[in-house]
């Protein structure tokens, strides 16, 4: 569990772009009552930065300011500006400078050993990792803003005062939870507490949906509502059939995690699509799936409507992504909602048997 948030949130965000999910109930909070989750996350980030970025002399006051402003959505830096700054530094500049620093340190070690001093020297941050105060300020702040934005979108009830307090205490080597205690608590939270909370909330949500007009339930527990029946003569009947669809998937709180139409995406996903596909980012493309290769709720649900039809599916976790969840956008034990328009059905066709080649005629026996 070491460096949970550092690896998942910081490195991913710096090098690839935001990889997080729904906005959380982030608040400044109060130091009057200890918050275990916020403190453990902050300490985890602090320990991780000590391992991964010990060569960089961040301006930590600016870093903490960036964390708070990013988490509270108060930064003047756009997400694209933030990522551009961080990519340029971490991808293009840091490695070359790090090599130069290491060469300088090795030369110093060699000179010291030549004089008979074999004492091991632990090197800390090196000022030459930045060109000057201006770059140090901008990278420190942007790094904090990016972390703060990831926290805001992480679906975690974080109190910023305890998150930052923990990071400060790690730097001061005076933490209230040691590294083993931090890892133990985060393991408990992510693998026990959070899945149990999701399971309870999902069951309550589905129970309310089930009582709504027009909603039906299958033996498996799948809830569905036929919005438009479509052509009953053209429907999927075999798990090997393919369906071509337009769809929108959302969690129980209404946050969209995937969609065919650009206008249905979250602002973060819209920005990502613009960045990676600037020419056709608004284009709506259908998706084609084989029913045997999707979650069980889809396999069953897409056989309940005909071509041209529309259906809403409420999928219990056990028919969805289960205890493992679906990456950072779909939590463990989380029930989901899908609004689907069935554009076409492509029936499975058994491949024709291979034609057998006639056996070559036997050669006549040669006369002796």
Coordinates of C-alpha atoms in Angstrom, one line a residue:
X1 CA 0.0 0.0 0.0
X2 CA 3.1 2.2 0.1
X3 CA 2.8 5.5 -1.7
X4 CA -0.9 4.9 -2.6
X5 CA -1.8 8.5 -3.5
X6 CA 1.6 9.4 -4.6
X7 CA 1.8 6.7 -7.3
X8 CA -1.8 6.9 -8.4
X9 CA -2.5 10.6 -8.2
X10 CA 0.7 12.5 -8.4
X11 CA 2.8 10.5 -11.0
X12 CA -0.2 9.7 -13.1
X13 CA -1.4 13.3 -13.1
X14 CA 2.0 14.7 -13.9
X15 CA 2.9 12.5 -16.8
X16 CA -0.5 11.5 -18.3
X17 CA -3.1 14.0 -17.1
X18 CA -5.8 13.7 -14.6
X19 CA -6.9 10.1 -13.8
X20 CA -9.4 10.7 -11.1
X21 CA -13.1 10.6 -10.6
X22 CA -16.0 12.3 -8.8
X23 CA -15.6 15.5 -6.8
X24 CA -15.3 14.9 -3.1
X25 CA -16.7 16.8 -0.1
X26 CA -13.3 18.4 0.4
X27 CA -13.2 21.1 3.2
X28 CA -10.6 23.0 5.1
X29 CA -11.8 21.3 8.3
X30 CA -10.6 22.0 11.8
X31 CA -7.6 20.9 13.8
X32 CA -9.8 20.7 16.9
X33 CA -10.7 17.0 16.0
X34 CA -8.2 14.5 14.5
X35 CA -9.2 13.2 11.1
X36 CA -7.5 9.8 10.5
X37 CA -8.1 9.6 6.8
X38 CA -6.9 13.1 5.9
X39 CA -3.9 12.7 8.2
X40 CA -3.0 9.3 6.8
X41 CA -3.3 10.5 3.2
X42 CA -1.2 13.6 3.9
X43 CA 1.5 11.5 5.6
X44 CA 1.4 9.0 2.8
X45 CA 2.1 11.8 0.3
X46 CA 4.8 13.2 2.5
X47 CA 6.6 9.9 2.8
X48 CA 6.2 9.3 -0.9
X49 CA 7.6 12.7 -1.8
X50 CA 10.6 12.0 0.5
X51 CA 11.3 8.9 -1.5
X52 CA 10.6 10.0 -5.0
X53 CA 11.4 13.7 -5.0
X54 CA 14.2 14.1 -2.4
X55 CA 16.4 15.7 -4.9
X56 CA 14.0 18.6 -5.6
X57 CA 14.2 21.7 -3.3
X58 CA 10.5 22.6 -3.4
X59 CA 9.2 25.8 -1.9
X60 CA 6.9 24.1 0.5
X61 CA 4.9 27.1 1.5
X62 CA 4.0 27.6 -2.2
X63 CA 3.4 23.9 -2.5
X64 CA 0.9 23.8 0.5
X65 CA -0.8 26.9 -0.9
X66 CA -1.2 25.2 -4.3
X67 CA -2.7 22.1 -2.6
X68 CA -5.3 24.1 -0.8
X69 CA -6.2 26.3 -3.8
X70 CA -6.3 23.3 -6.1
X71 CA -8.5 21.3 -3.8
X72 CA -10.9 24.2 -3.2
X73 CA -10.9 25.1 -7.0
X74 CA -9.5 28.5 -6.3
X75 CA -6.4 28.4 -8.4
X76 CA -5.9 30.8 -11.3
X77 CA -3.9 28.1 -13.2
X78 CA -6.1 26.0 -15.6
X79 CA -5.6 22.3 -15.6
X80 CA -4.0 22.5 -19.0
X81 CA -1.5 25.2 -17.8
X82 CA -0.7 23.1 -14.7
X83 CA 0.0 19.9 -16.6
X84 CA 2.0 21.7 -19.3
X85 CA 4.3 23.2 -16.6
X86 CA 4.7 19.9 -14.8
X87 CA 5.2 17.8 -17.9
X88 CA 7.9 20.2 -19.2
X89 CA 9.8 20.1 -15.9
X90 CA 9.4 16.4 -15.0
X91 CA 9.7 14.9 -18.5
X92 CA 12.1 17.3 -20.2
X93 CA 14.2 18.9 -17.5
X94 CA 14.4 17.0 -14.2
X95 CA 16.2 13.9 -15.5
X96 CA 19.1 15.8 -17.2
X97 CA 19.6 18.0 -14.1
X98 CA 19.4 14.9 -11.8
X99 CA 22.2 13.3 -13.8
X100 CA 24.3 16.4 -13.5
X101 CA 23.7 16.5 -9.7
X102 CA 24.6 12.8 -9.3
X103 CA 27.8 13.3 -11.3
X104 CA 28.7 16.2 -9.0
X105 CA 28.0 14.1 -5.9
X106 CA 30.0 11.1 -7.2
X107 CA 32.9 13.4 -7.8
X108 CA 32.7 14.7 -4.3
X109 CA 32.5 11.2 -2.9
X110 CA 35.5 10.1 -4.8
X111 CA 37.6 13.1 -3.7
X112 CA 36.6 12.4 -0.1
X113 CA 37.5 8.7 -0.3
X114 CA 40.8 9.6 -1.9
X115 CA 41.6 11.5 1.3
X116 CA 40.7 8.4 3.4
X117 CA 37.2 9.5 4.4
X118 CA 34.8 6.6 3.9
X119 CA 31.9 8.3 5.7
X120 CA 28.6 7.8 3.8
X121 CA 27.0 11.1 2.9
X122 CA 23.2 11.4 2.5
X123 CA 22.5 14.1 0.0
X124 CA 19.4 16.2 0.2
X125 CA 17.7 18.6 -2.3
X126 CA 20.0 20.3 -4.7
X127 CA 19.4 24.0 -5.6
X128 CA 20.6 23.3 -9.2
X129 CA 17.4 21.3 -9.8
X130 CA 15.8 24.7 -10.5
X131 CA 17.2 27.5 -12.7
X132 CA 16.3 30.0 -10.1
X133 CA 13.6 31.3 -7.6
X134 CA 11.0 31.9 -10.4
X135 CA 11.1 28.3 -11.7
X136 CA 11.1 27.0 -8.1
X137 CA 8.1 29.0 -7.2
X138 CA 6.1 28.1 -10.4
X139 CA 6.8 24.3 -10.2
X140 CA 6.2 24.1 -6.4
X141 CA 2.9 25.9 -6.8
X142 CA 1.8 23.9 -9.9
X143 CA 2.7 20.6 -8.2
X144 CA 0.6 21.5 -5.2
X145 CA -2.3 22.6 -7.4
X146 CA -2.3 19.4 -9.4
X147 CA -2.3 17.3 -6.2
X148 CA -5.1 19.4 -4.8
X149 CA -7.2 18.9 -7.9
X150 CA -6.7 15.2 -7.7
X151 CA -7.8 15.2 -4.1
X152 CA -10.9 17.3 -5.0
X153 CA -11.9 14.8 -7.6
X154 CA -11.0 11.7 -5.6
X155 CA -14.4 11.0 -3.9
X156 CA -12.7 11.2 -0.5
X157 CA -13.9 13.3 2.4
X158 CA -10.7 15.1 3.0
X159 CA -10.0 17.8 5.5
X160 CA -7.2 20.0 4.1
X161 CA -5.9 21.2 7.5
X162 CA -5.1 17.6 8.5
X163 CA -3.7 16.7 5.1
X164 CA -1.3 19.6 5.1
X165 CA -0.5 19.2 8.8
X166 CA 0.6 15.6 8.1
X167 CA 2.8 16.6 5.2
X168 CA 4.4 19.2 7.4
X169 CA 5.0 16.8 10.3
X170 CA 6.6 14.2 7.9
X171 CA 9.1 16.9 6.8
X172 CA 9.7 17.7 10.5
X173 CA 10.1 14.0 11.4
X174 CA 7.4 14.3 14.1
X175 CA 4.4 12.4 12.8
X176 CA 1.5 11.2 14.9
X177 CA 1.3 8.1 12.8
X178 CA 4.4 6.3 11.7
X179 CA 4.7 4.9 8.2
X180 CA 3.5 1.4 9.1
X181 CA 0.5 2.9 10.9
X182 CA -0.3 5.0 7.9
X183 CA -0.1 2.0 5.5
X184 CA -2.3 -0.1 7.8
X185 CA -4.9 2.6 8.1
X186 CA -5.1 3.2 4.3
X187 CA -5.3 -0.5 3.7
X188 CA -8.2 -0.7 6.2
X189 CA -9.9 2.3 4.6
X190 CA -9.7 1.3 1.0
X191 CA -10.2 -2.4 1.3
X192 CA -12.6 -2.6 4.3
X193 CA -14.3 0.6 5.3
X194 CA -14.9 2.2 1.9
X195 CA -16.2 -1.0 0.2
X196 CA -18.6 -1.6 3.0
X197 CA -19.9 2.0 2.8
X198 CA -20.4 1.7 -0.9
X199 CA -22.2 -1.6 -0.6
X200 CA -24.6 -0.2 2.0
X201 CA -25.3 3.0 0.0
X202 CA -25.7 1.1 -3.3
X203 CA -28.3 -1.3 -1.7
X204 CA -30.3 1.6 -0.3
X205 CA -30.2 3.4 -3.7
X206 CA -31.3 0.4 -5.7
X207 CA -34.1 -0.2 -3.2
X208 CA -35.5 3.3 -3.9
X209 CA -35.1 2.8 -7.6
X210 CA -37.0 -0.5 -7.5
X211 CA -40.1 1.3 -6.2
X212 CA -40.3 3.8 -9.0
X213 CA -43.0 3.5 -11.7
X214 CA -42.0 1.4 -14.7
X215 CA -39.0 -0.2 -13.2
X216 CA -38.7 -4.0 -13.4
X217 CA -36.4 -6.5 -11.8
X218 CA -34.9 -9.7 -13.2
X219 CA -34.1 -12.8 -11.2
X220 CA -30.5 -11.8 -11.1
X221 CA -31.3 -8.5 -9.4
X222 CA -30.9 -6.3 -12.5
X223 CA -33.3 -3.3 -12.5
X224 CA -34.4 -1.9 -15.8
X225 CA -36.9 0.4 -17.5
X226 CA -37.8 0.2 -21.1
X227 CA -38.0 3.8 -22.5
X228 CA -38.6 2.6 -26.1
X229 CA -39.1 -1.0 -27.0
X230 CA -37.5 -0.9 -30.4
X231 CA -37.9 -3.7 -33.0
X232 CA -38.7 -6.9 -31.2
X233 CA -37.7 -8.9 -34.3
X234 CA -34.2 -7.6 -34.2
X235 CA -32.7 -8.1 -30.8
X236 CA -29.6 -9.8 -29.3
X237 CA -30.4 -13.4 -28.2
X238 CA -26.9 -14.9 -27.9
X239 CA -24.0 -13.8 -25.7
X240 CA -21.8 -13.9 -28.9
X241 CA -24.0 -11.3 -30.6
X242 CA -22.6 -7.8 -30.9
X243 CA -24.5 -4.6 -30.1
X244 CA -23.9 -1.1 -31.4
X245 CA -24.9 1.5 -28.9
X246 CA -24.9 5.1 -27.6
X247 CA -24.7 5.2 -23.9
X248 CA -24.1 7.1 -20.7
X249 CA -22.8 5.5 -17.5
X250 CA -23.1 7.2 -14.1
X251 CA -22.8 6.4 -10.4
X252 CA -25.5 6.6 -7.8
X253 CA -24.8 10.3 -7.1
X254 CA -25.3 11.1 -10.8
X255 CA -21.6 11.6 -11.7
X256 CA -20.9 10.4 -15.3
X257 CA -17.9 8.1 -15.6
X258 CA -18.3 7.4 -19.4
X259 CA -20.4 8.5 -22.3
X260 CA -20.7 8.4 -26.0
X261 CA -21.8 12.0 -26.5
X262 CA -19.3 14.8 -25.7
X263 CA -22.0 16.9 -24.0
X264 CA -22.7 14.1 -21.5
X265 CA -19.1 14.0 -20.3
X266 CA -17.8 15.7 -17.1
X267 CA -15.9 19.0 -17.7
X268 CA -12.7 17.2 -16.8
X269 CA -13.3 14.4 -19.4
X270 CA -14.4 17.0 -22.0
X271 CA -11.1 18.9 -21.5
X272 CA -9.2 15.6 -21.8
X273 CA -11.0 14.8 -25.1
X274 CA -10.2 18.2 -26.4
X275 CA -6.6 17.8 -25.5
X276 CA -6.1 14.4 -27.1
X277 CA -8.5 14.8 -30.1
X278 CA -8.6 18.6 -30.9
X279 CA -10.2 18.2 -34.3
X280 CA -13.1 15.8 -33.6
X281 CA -13.6 16.0 -29.9
X282 CA -17.3 16.8 -30.2
X283 CA -18.0 13.9 -32.6
X284 CA -20.4 11.3 -31.3
X285 CA -19.2 7.8 -32.1
X286 CA -21.2 4.6 -31.3
X287 CA -19.5 1.8 -29.4
X288 CA -19.7 -1.9 -30.4
X289 CA -19.5 -4.6 -27.8
X290 CA -19.9 -8.4 -27.9
X291 CA -22.2 -9.3 -25.1
X292 CA -19.9 -12.0 -23.8
X293 CA -17.2 -9.4 -23.2
X294 CA -19.1 -6.8 -21.0
X295 CA -20.2 -6.8 -17.4
X296 CA -23.0 -9.3 -16.7
X297 CA -25.6 -6.5 -16.2
X298 CA -25.0 -5.4 -19.8
X299 CA -25.0 -9.0 -21.1
X300 CA -28.5 -9.5 -19.6
X301 CA -29.9 -6.0 -20.1
X302 CA -29.1 -5.6 -23.8
X303 CA -31.2 -8.7 -24.6
X304 CA -34.3 -6.9 -23.1
X305 CA -34.7 -4.3 -25.9
X306 CA -34.9 -4.4 -29.7
X307 CA -33.0 -2.5 -32.4
X308 CA -33.8 1.2 -32.1
X309 CA -34.9 0.9 -28.5
X310 CA -33.8 2.7 -25.4
X311 CA -33.4 1.2 -22.0
X312 CA -32.2 2.3 -18.5
X313 CA -30.2 -0.2 -16.5
X314 CA -29.5 0.0 -12.8
X315 CA -26.7 -2.6 -12.2
X316 CA -25.9 -4.0 -8.8
X317 CA -22.3 -4.3 -8.0
X318 CA -22.3 -8.1 -8.4
X319 CA -23.5 -7.7 -12.0
X320 CA -21.0 -4.8 -12.6
X321 CA -17.5 -4.4 -11.4
X322 CA -17.8 -6.1 -8.0
X323 CA -15.5 -5.8 -5.1
X324 CA -12.6 -4.6 -7.2
X325 CA -14.4 -1.7 -8.7
X326 CA -13.6 -0.3 -12.2
X327 CA -10.4 1.8 -11.8
X328 CA -10.5 5.2 -10.1
X329 CA -13.9 6.1 -11.6
X330 CA -15.9 3.2 -10.2
X331 CA -15.5 2.3 -6.6
X332 CA -15.6 -1.2 -5.0
X333 CA -19.2 -2.5 -4.5
X334 CA -20.6 0.4 -6.4
X335 CA -24.0 0.1 -8.2
X336 CA -24.2 1.9 -11.5
X337 CA -26.8 3.4 -13.9
X338 CA -26.6 3.1 -17.7
X339 CA -28.8 4.9 -20.2
X340 CA -28.5 3.0 -23.5
X341 CA -29.8 3.4 -27.0
X342 CA -29.5 0.3 -29.1
X343 CA -28.5 1.4 -32.6
X344 CA -28.0 -2.1 -34.1
X345 CA -27.6 -5.8 -33.4
X346 CA -25.0 -7.8 -35.2
X347 CA -26.0 -11.5 -34.8
X348 CA -23.3 -14.1 -34.3
X349 CA -22.8 -16.3 -37.3
X350 CA -21.1 -19.7 -36.9
X351 CA -18.0 -19.8 -39.1
X352 CA -18.4 -22.0 -42.2
X353 CA -16.7 -25.3 -41.9
X354 CA -13.4 -25.5 -43.7
X355 CA -13.6 -27.1 -47.1
X356 CA -11.9 -30.5 -47.2
X357 CA -9.5 -30.9 -50.1
X358 CA -9.9 -34.1 -52.1
X359 CA -7.2 -36.6 -51.5
X360 CA -4.6 -36.8 -54.3
X361 CA -5.1 -39.7 -56.6
X362 CA -2.8 -42.7 -56.0
X363 CA 0.0 -43.0 -58.6
X364 CA -0.2 -46.1 -60.7
X365 CA 2.2 -48.8 -59.8
X366 CA 5.3 -49.0 -62.0
X367 CA 5.9 -52.1 -64.0
X368 CA 9.0 -54.0 -63.0

